[in-house]
Tab-separated table of C-alpha atoms in Angstrom:
chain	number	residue	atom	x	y	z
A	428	UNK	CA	36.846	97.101	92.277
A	429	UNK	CA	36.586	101.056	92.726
A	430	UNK	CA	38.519	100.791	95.343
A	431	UNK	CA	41.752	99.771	93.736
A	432	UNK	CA	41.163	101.706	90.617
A	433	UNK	CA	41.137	105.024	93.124
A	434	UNK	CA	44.027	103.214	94.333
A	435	UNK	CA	45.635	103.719	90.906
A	436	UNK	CA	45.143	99.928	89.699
A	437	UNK	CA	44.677	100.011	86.120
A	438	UNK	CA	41.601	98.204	84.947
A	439	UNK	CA	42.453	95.851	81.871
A	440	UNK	CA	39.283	94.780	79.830
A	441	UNK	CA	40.167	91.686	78.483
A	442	UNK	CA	36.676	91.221	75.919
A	443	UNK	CA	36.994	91.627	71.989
A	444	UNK	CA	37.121	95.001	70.624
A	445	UNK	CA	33.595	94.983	69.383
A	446	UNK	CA	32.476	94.133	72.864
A	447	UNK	CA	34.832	96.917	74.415
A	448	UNK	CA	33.375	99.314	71.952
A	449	UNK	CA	29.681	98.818	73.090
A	450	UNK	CA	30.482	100.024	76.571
A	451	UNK	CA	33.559	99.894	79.306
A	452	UNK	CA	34.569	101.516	82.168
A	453	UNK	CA	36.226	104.632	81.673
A	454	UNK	CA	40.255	104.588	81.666
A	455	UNK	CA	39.921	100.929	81.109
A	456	UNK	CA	42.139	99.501	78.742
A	457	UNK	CA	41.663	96.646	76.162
A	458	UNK	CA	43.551	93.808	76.108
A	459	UNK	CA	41.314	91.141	74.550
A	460	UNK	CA	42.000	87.552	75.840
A	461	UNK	CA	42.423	86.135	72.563
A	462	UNK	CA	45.650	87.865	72.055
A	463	UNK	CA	47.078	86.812	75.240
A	464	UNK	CA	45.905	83.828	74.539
A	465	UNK	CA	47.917	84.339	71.354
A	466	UNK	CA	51.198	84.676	73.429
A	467	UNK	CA	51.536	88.594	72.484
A	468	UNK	CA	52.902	90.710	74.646
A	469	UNK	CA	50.867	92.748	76.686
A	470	UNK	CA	53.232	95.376	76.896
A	471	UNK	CA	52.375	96.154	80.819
A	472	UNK	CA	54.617	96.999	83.522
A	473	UNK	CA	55.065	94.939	86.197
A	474	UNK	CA	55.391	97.648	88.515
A	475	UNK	CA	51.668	98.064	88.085
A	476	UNK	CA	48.442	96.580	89.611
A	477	UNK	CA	45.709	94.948	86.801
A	478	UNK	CA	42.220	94.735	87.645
A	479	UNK	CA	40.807	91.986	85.175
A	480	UNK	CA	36.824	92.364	84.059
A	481	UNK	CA	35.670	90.755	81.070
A	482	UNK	CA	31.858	90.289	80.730
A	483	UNK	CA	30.998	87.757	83.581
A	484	UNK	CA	33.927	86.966	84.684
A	485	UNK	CA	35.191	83.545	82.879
A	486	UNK	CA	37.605	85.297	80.085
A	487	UNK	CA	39.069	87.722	83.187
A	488	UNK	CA	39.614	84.160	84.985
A	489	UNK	CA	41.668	83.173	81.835
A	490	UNK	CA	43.169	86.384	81.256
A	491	UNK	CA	44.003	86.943	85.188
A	492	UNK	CA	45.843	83.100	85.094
A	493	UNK	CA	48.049	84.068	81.841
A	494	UNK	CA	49.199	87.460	83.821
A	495	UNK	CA	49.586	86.231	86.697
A	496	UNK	CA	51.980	83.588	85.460
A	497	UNK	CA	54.140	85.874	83.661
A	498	UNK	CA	54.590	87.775	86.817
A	499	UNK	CA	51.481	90.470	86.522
A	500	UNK	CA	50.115	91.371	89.639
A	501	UNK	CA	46.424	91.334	89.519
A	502	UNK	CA	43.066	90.905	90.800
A	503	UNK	CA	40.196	89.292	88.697
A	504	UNK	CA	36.646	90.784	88.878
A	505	UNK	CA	35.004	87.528	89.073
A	506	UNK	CA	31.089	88.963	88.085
A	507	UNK	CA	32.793	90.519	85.512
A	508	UNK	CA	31.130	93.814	83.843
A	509	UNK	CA	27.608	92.835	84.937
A	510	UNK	CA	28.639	93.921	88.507
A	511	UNK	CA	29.404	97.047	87.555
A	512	UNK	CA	27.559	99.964	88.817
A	513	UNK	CA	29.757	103.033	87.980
A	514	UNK	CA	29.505	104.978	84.563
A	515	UNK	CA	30.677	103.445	81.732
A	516	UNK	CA	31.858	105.383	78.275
C-alpha cells in the first residue's frame, strides 16, 4: 500500500469517525462505509486512484465493491489497518 500512496493514490478510510479519530494514516481521508452504504455521494474524482483500508479489511471489501461499481478505480487493503506499519496521526 505505500507504494501507490507515493504513487499519488489517495488512501480513503472507510471506518466511523470515532474510529478514524483514534488513529489513521496520515493524508488519509474518511469516508465511512455507512454513508456509502447510505447512497451519498462520495464526492471523488474518477480521475483518481482509492486505496481502501478500514480496520481488517471486511468494511474496505464493502466499501471497495460500492466504488468500484460506480466507476472508482481502486485497490482494497484486504488486512486492513492492522497491516499497517507506517506512522499514523
Amino acid at each position: 500500500m505505500q507504494q501507490q500512496k507515493d504513487n499519488g493514490a489517495i488512501v480513503l478510510d472507510v471506518r466511523e469517525p470515532e474510529e478514524f479519530a483514534e488513529g489513521h494514516i496520515i493524508g488519509a481521508v474518511n469516508l465511512p462505509l455507512s454513508e456509502l452504504e447510505q447512497g451519498k455521494d462520495p464526492g471523488l474524482s474518477e480521475e483518481e486512484t482509492y486505496v481502501v483500508i478500514c480496520r481488517s479489511g471486511n468494511r474496505s471489501v464493502q466499501a471497495s465493491t460500492i466504488l468500484h461499481d460506480a466507476g472508482y478505480t481502486v485497490i482494497n487493503v484486504s488486512e486492513g489497518m492492522v497491516s499497517w506499519e507506517g506512522e499514523v496521526e
